[in-house]
mmCIF file of C-alpha atoms and ligand atoms in Angstrom:
data_model
loop_
_atom_site.group_PDB
_atom_site.id
_atom_site.type_symbol
_atom_site.label_atom_id
_atom_site.label_comp_id
_atom_site.label_asym_id
_atom_site.label_seq_id
_atom_site.Cartn_x
_atom_site.Cartn_y
_atom_site.Cartn_z
ATOM 1 C CA MET N 1 -43.078 -27.795 -68.034
ATOM 2 C CA LEU N 2 -44.307 -24.224 -68.332
ATOM 3 C CA GLU N 3 -42.252 -23.278 -65.280
ATOM 4 C CA LEU N 4 -39.258 -24.874 -66.912
ATOM 5 C CA LEU N 5 -39.640 -22.846 -70.068
ATOM 6 C CA THR N 6 -40.177 -19.672 -68.079
ATOM 7 C CA GLY N 7 -37.061 -20.489 -66.111
ATOM 8 C CA ILE N 8 -35.024 -20.827 -69.255
ATOM 9 C CA ASP N 9 -36.568 -17.657 -70.645
ATOM 10 C CA ASP N 10 -35.637 -15.721 -67.516
ATOM 11 C CA GLY N 11 -32.147 -17.125 -67.635
ATOM 12 C CA VAL N 12 -32.588 -18.526 -64.121
ATOM 13 C CA LEU N 13 -32.031 -22.129 -65.175
ATOM 14 C CA LYS N 14 -28.916 -23.388 -66.852
ATOM 15 C CA ALA N 15 -29.002 -26.043 -69.549
ATOM 16 C CA GLY N 16 -27.632 -28.610 -67.106
ATOM 17 C CA ASP N 17 -30.452 -27.988 -64.630
ATOM 18 C CA VAL N 18 -33.031 -28.356 -67.358
ATOM 19 C CA LYS N 19 -31.538 -31.643 -68.458
ATOM 20 C CA ASP N 20 -31.661 -32.958 -64.885
ATOM 21 C CA LEU N 21 -35.258 -31.895 -64.454
ATOM 22 C CA LEU N 22 -36.305 -33.435 -67.739
ATOM 23 C CA LEU N 23 -34.568 -36.683 -66.922
ATOM 24 C CA ARG N 24 -36.337 -36.819 -63.583
ATOM 25 C CA ALA N 25 -39.664 -36.171 -65.274
ATOM 26 C CA VAL N 26 -39.074 -38.961 -67.788
ATOM 27 C CA ASP N 27 -38.063 -41.304 -64.976
ATOM 28 C CA GLY N 28 -41.291 -40.472 -63.152
ATOM 29 C CA MET N 29 -43.418 -41.080 -66.223
ATOM 30 C CA TYR N 30 -41.651 -44.341 -66.902
ATOM 31 C CA ARG N 31 -42.447 -45.554 -63.407
ATOM 32 C CA GLN N 32 -46.027 -44.372 -63.581
ATOM 33 C CA ALA N 33 -46.666 -46.090 -66.876
ATOM 34 C CA ASP N 34 -45.094 -49.209 -65.396
ATOM 35 C CA CYS N 35 -42.973 -49.740 -68.483
ATOM 36 C CA TRP N 36 -40.853 -52.101 -66.457
ATOM 37 C CA ARG N 37 -43.437 -54.830 -66.863
ATOM 38 C CA TYR N 38 -43.061 -54.747 -70.608
ATOM 39 C CA GLU N 39 -39.317 -55.079 -70.650
ATOM 40 C CA ASP N 40 -37.743 -58.307 -71.785
ATOM 41 C CA ASP N 41 -37.431 -60.929 -69.025
ATOM 42 C CA GLU N 42 -33.770 -61.606 -69.754
ATOM 43 C CA ASP N 43 -32.981 -57.886 -69.641
ATOM 44 C CA LYS N 44 -34.779 -57.451 -66.351
ATOM 45 C CA LEU N 45 -32.826 -60.307 -64.830
ATOM 46 C CA ALA N 46 -29.523 -58.904 -66.099
ATOM 47 C CA TRP N 47 -30.320 -55.422 -64.719
ATOM 48 C CA CYS N 48 -31.384 -56.945 -61.412
ATOM 49 C CA ARG N 49 -28.057 -58.801 -61.133
ATOM 50 C CA ARG N 50 -26.183 -55.622 -62.022
ATOM 51 C CA ASP N 51 -28.064 -53.442 -59.519
ATOM 52 C CA GLY N 52 -28.513 -56.040 -56.782
ATOM 53 C CA THR N 53 -32.294 -55.853 -56.877
ATOM 54 C CA CYS N 54 -35.153 -54.543 -59.005
ATOM 55 C CA GLN N 55 -38.847 -53.735 -59.135
ATOM 56 C CA THR N 56 -39.739 -57.331 -59.887
ATOM 57 C CA CYS N 57 -37.951 -58.469 -56.725
ATOM 58 C CA ASP N 58 -39.641 -55.707 -54.724
ATOM 59 C CA ARG N 59 -43.022 -56.719 -55.979
ATOM 60 C CA HIS N 60 -42.605 -60.353 -54.963
ATOM 61 C CA ARG N 61 -40.658 -59.850 -51.736
ATOM 62 C CA ASP N 62 -43.653 -60.402 -49.439
ATOM 63 C CA ALA N 63 -44.938 -63.381 -51.387
ATOM 64 C CA PHE N 64 -41.481 -64.938 -51.221
ATOM 65 C CA ALA N 65 -41.295 -64.503 -47.436
ATOM 66 C CA LYS N 66 -44.785 -65.921 -47.134
ATOM 67 C CA SER N 67 -43.962 -68.948 -49.258
ATOM 68 C CA LEU N 68 -40.988 -69.642 -46.983
ATOM 69 C CA ALA N 69 -43.158 -69.355 -43.878
ATOM 70 C CA VAL N 70 -45.777 -71.685 -45.361
ATOM 71 C CA ALA N 71 -43.157 -74.257 -46.333
ATOM 72 C CA SER N 72 -41.496 -74.122 -42.898
ATOM 73 C CA GLU N 73 -44.772 -74.648 -41.132
ATOM 74 C CA ARG N 74 -45.678 -77.520 -43.446
ATOM 75 C CA TRP N 75 -42.345 -79.149 -42.807
ATOM 76 C CA ARG N 76 -42.686 -78.702 -39.048
ATOM 77 C CA ARG N 77 -46.046 -80.433 -39.164
ATOM 78 C CA TRP N 78 -44.715 -83.191 -41.370
ATOM 79 C CA THR N 79 -42.106 -84.034 -38.717
ATOM 80 C CA LEU N 80 -44.846 -84.500 -36.094
ATOM 81 C CA PRO N 81 -47.103 -87.179 -37.617
ATOM 82 C CA GLU N 82 -48.686 -88.106 -34.298
ATOM 83 C CA GLN N 83 -49.965 -84.594 -33.844
ATOM 84 C CA TYR N 84 -50.774 -84.102 -37.536
ATOM 85 C CA PRO N 85 -51.887 -87.501 -38.834
ATOM 86 C CA TYR N 86 -53.650 -86.335 -42.021
ATOM 87 C CA ALA N 87 -52.426 -84.503 -45.072
ATOM 88 C CA ALA N 88 -54.020 -82.652 -47.975
ATOM 89 C CA ASP N 89 -52.465 -81.605 -51.266
ATOM 90 C CA SER N 90 -53.265 -78.566 -53.363
ATOM 91 C CA SER N 91 -55.768 -80.425 -55.533
ATOM 92 C CA LYS N 92 -57.745 -81.395 -52.428
ATOM 93 C CA GLY N 93 -56.638 -84.986 -52.111
ATOM 94 C CA LEU N 94 -56.898 -86.185 -48.521
ATOM 95 C CA HIS N 95 -54.573 -88.830 -47.064
ATOM 96 C CA GLU N 96 -53.205 -90.207 -43.885
ATOM 97 C CA ALA N 97 -49.810 -88.649 -43.306
ATOM 98 C CA GLY N 98 -48.149 -92.050 -43.543
ATOM 99 C CA CYS N 99 -49.736 -92.858 -46.924
ATOM 100 C CA HIS N 100 -47.331 -94.086 -49.567
ATOM 101 C CA ILE N 101 -48.475 -91.339 -51.945
ATOM 102 C CA VAL N 102 -47.711 -88.640 -49.399
ATOM 103 C CA ARG N 103 -44.324 -90.100 -48.521
ATOM 104 C CA GLN N 104 -43.434 -90.263 -52.195
ATOM 105 C CA GLY N 105 -44.470 -86.677 -52.810
ATOM 106 C CA MET N 106 -42.649 -85.184 -49.833
ATOM 107 C CA PRO N 107 -39.022 -84.151 -50.109
ATOM 108 C CA GLU N 108 -36.451 -86.057 -48.059
ATOM 109 C CA GLU N 109 -35.091 -82.969 -46.416
ATOM 110 C CA PHE N 110 -35.903 -79.332 -46.025
ATOM 111 C CA SER N 111 -33.268 -76.674 -46.493
ATOM 112 C CA PRO N 112 -34.997 -73.446 -47.465
ATOM 113 C CA PRO N 113 -33.097 -70.266 -48.308
ATOM 114 C CA VAL N 114 -33.319 -67.408 -45.807
ATOM 115 C CA ALA N 115 -35.832 -64.647 -46.509
ATOM 116 C CA ASP N 116 -33.141 -62.040 -47.255
ATOM 117 C CA ASP N 117 -31.233 -64.267 -49.683
ATOM 118 C CA ALA N 118 -31.186 -61.940 -52.710
ATOM 119 C CA GLU N 119 -30.482 -64.680 -55.244
ATOM 120 C CA ALA N 120 -33.308 -66.871 -53.933
ATOM 121 C CA LEU N 121 -35.722 -63.950 -53.983
ATOM 122 C CA ARG N 122 -34.539 -63.149 -57.515
ATOM 123 C CA SER N 123 -35.245 -66.712 -58.635
ATOM 124 C CA PHE N 124 -38.656 -66.687 -57.022
ATOM 125 C CA ALA N 125 -39.638 -63.248 -58.302
ATOM 126 C CA HIS N 126 -38.332 -63.447 -61.865
ATOM 127 C CA ARG N 127 -39.805 -66.908 -62.277
ATOM 128 C CA LYS N 128 -43.231 -65.693 -61.158
ATOM 129 C CA ASP N 129 -42.922 -62.626 -63.295
ATOM 130 C CA ALA N 130 -41.828 -64.374 -66.480
ATOM 131 C CA TYR N 131 -44.069 -63.446 -69.353
ATOM 132 C CA ASP N 132 -44.026 -66.962 -70.765
ATOM 133 C CA PRO N 133 -43.844 -69.678 -68.091
ATOM 134 C CA TYR N 134 -42.296 -72.066 -70.626
ATOM 135 C CA ASP N 135 -39.627 -69.623 -71.646
ATOM 136 C CA ARG N 136 -38.280 -68.344 -68.360
ATOM 137 C CA PRO N 137 -35.080 -66.367 -68.208
ATOM 138 C CA LYS N 138 -32.090 -68.644 -67.937
ATOM 139 C CA GLY N 139 -29.762 -69.005 -64.991
ATOM 140 C CA LEU N 140 -32.309 -68.813 -62.179
ATOM 141 C CA MET N 141 -31.361 -70.970 -59.240
ATOM 142 C CA PRO N 142 -33.674 -73.912 -58.589
ATOM 143 C CA LEU N 143 -35.949 -73.445 -55.583
ATOM 144 C CA ARG N 144 -36.582 -76.752 -53.888
ATOM 145 C CA TYR N 145 -38.267 -75.793 -50.682
ATOM 146 C CA HIS N 146 -41.855 -76.312 -51.787
ATOM 147 C CA ILE N 147 -43.735 -78.712 -49.497
ATOM 148 C CA PRO N 148 -46.632 -80.231 -51.449
ATOM 149 C CA PHE N 149 -48.706 -81.579 -48.532
ATOM 150 C CA ARG N 150 -50.207 -79.748 -45.610
ATOM 151 C CA ALA N 151 -50.465 -82.013 -42.579
ATOM 152 C CA MET N 152 -53.416 -81.447 -40.258
ATOM 153 C CA THR N 153 -54.704 -82.530 -36.866
ATOM 154 C CA ALA N 154 -57.804 -84.759 -36.821
ATOM 155 C CA GLU N 155 -59.884 -81.766 -35.772
ATOM 156 C CA GLU N 156 -58.502 -79.569 -38.547
ATOM 157 C CA THR N 157 -59.115 -82.351 -41.015
ATOM 158 C CA ARG N 158 -62.761 -82.661 -40.029
ATOM 159 C CA ALA N 159 -63.186 -78.906 -40.377
ATOM 160 C CA TRP N 160 -61.412 -79.043 -43.739
ATOM 161 C CA MET N 161 -63.733 -81.830 -44.940
ATOM 162 C CA LYS N 162 -66.761 -79.835 -43.865
ATOM 163 C CA GLN N 163 -65.422 -76.758 -45.610
ATOM 164 C CA ASN N 164 -64.945 -78.784 -48.763
ATOM 165 C CA THR N 165 -68.387 -80.332 -48.758
ATOM 166 C CA GLY N 166 -71.172 -78.690 -50.716
ATOM 167 C CA PRO N 167 -74.607 -77.784 -49.306
ATOM 168 C CA LYS N 168 -76.087 -80.978 -50.758
ATOM 169 C CA GLY N 169 -73.323 -83.172 -49.421
ATOM 170 C CA GLY N 170 -71.230 -83.251 -52.579
ATOM 171 C CA ARG N 171 -67.522 -83.557 -51.903
ATOM 172 C CA TYR N 172 -65.067 -81.099 -53.326
ATOM 173 C CA TYR N 173 -62.195 -83.233 -52.110
ATOM 174 C CA HIS N 174 -61.073 -86.757 -52.881
ATOM 175 C CA ARG N 175 -60.464 -89.243 -50.167
ATOM 176 C CA CYS N 176 -57.522 -91.428 -51.047
ATOM 177 C CA GLU N 177 -58.672 -94.981 -51.729
ATOM 178 C CA ARG N 178 -55.357 -96.369 -50.734
ATOM 179 C CA CYS N 179 -55.104 -95.094 -47.166
ATOM 180 C CA ALA N 180 -58.827 -94.297 -46.712
ATOM 181 C CA PRO N 181 -58.401 -91.556 -44.109
ATOM 182 C CA ALA N 182 -61.192 -91.455 -41.497
ATOM 183 C CA PRO N 183 -60.533 -88.638 -39.036
HETATM 184 ZN ZN1 ZN Y 201 -35.025 -58.672 -59.531
HETATM 185 ZN ZN1 ZN Y 202 -53.427 -91.910 -49.401
#
């Protein structure tokens, strides 16, 4: 800033240059203070659509790609029930892959977006980023690629059960009473 003022004083800098420099400085401060996070969700979405992408999308790009990879792998396993005969959900319920509860919870088909689909990334990112999860910005495309069960081999299932058993033998998982999995 001092250099700027000296520059003006010496007549080296023109008003236009000073304006440019100041604007760049403000832009830098804005980024550093991460003001973006405090902008309105609807505004951020509108700016993202206008510009093609945004900071929110950048921030969630890797997580989006990872979620696609996880879903694809889960689906692959789901299509090979002989190799992966057991399945766990995110609240640590354990089933046989053929259990009625699992079949009901799994989607009929799997058609994920591609990782560089800007609109899908936008929906993922702006949904995750929404300040109030019950008041998300409108117009996001639905993302229906989530696969709720992770199918496992018998060996993986035994390791998983061990991992989810406390030192005194207490279970942190629930074994489905309906299919009573016994890997
Ligand atoms: Zn965005
Ligand atoms: Zn079950």
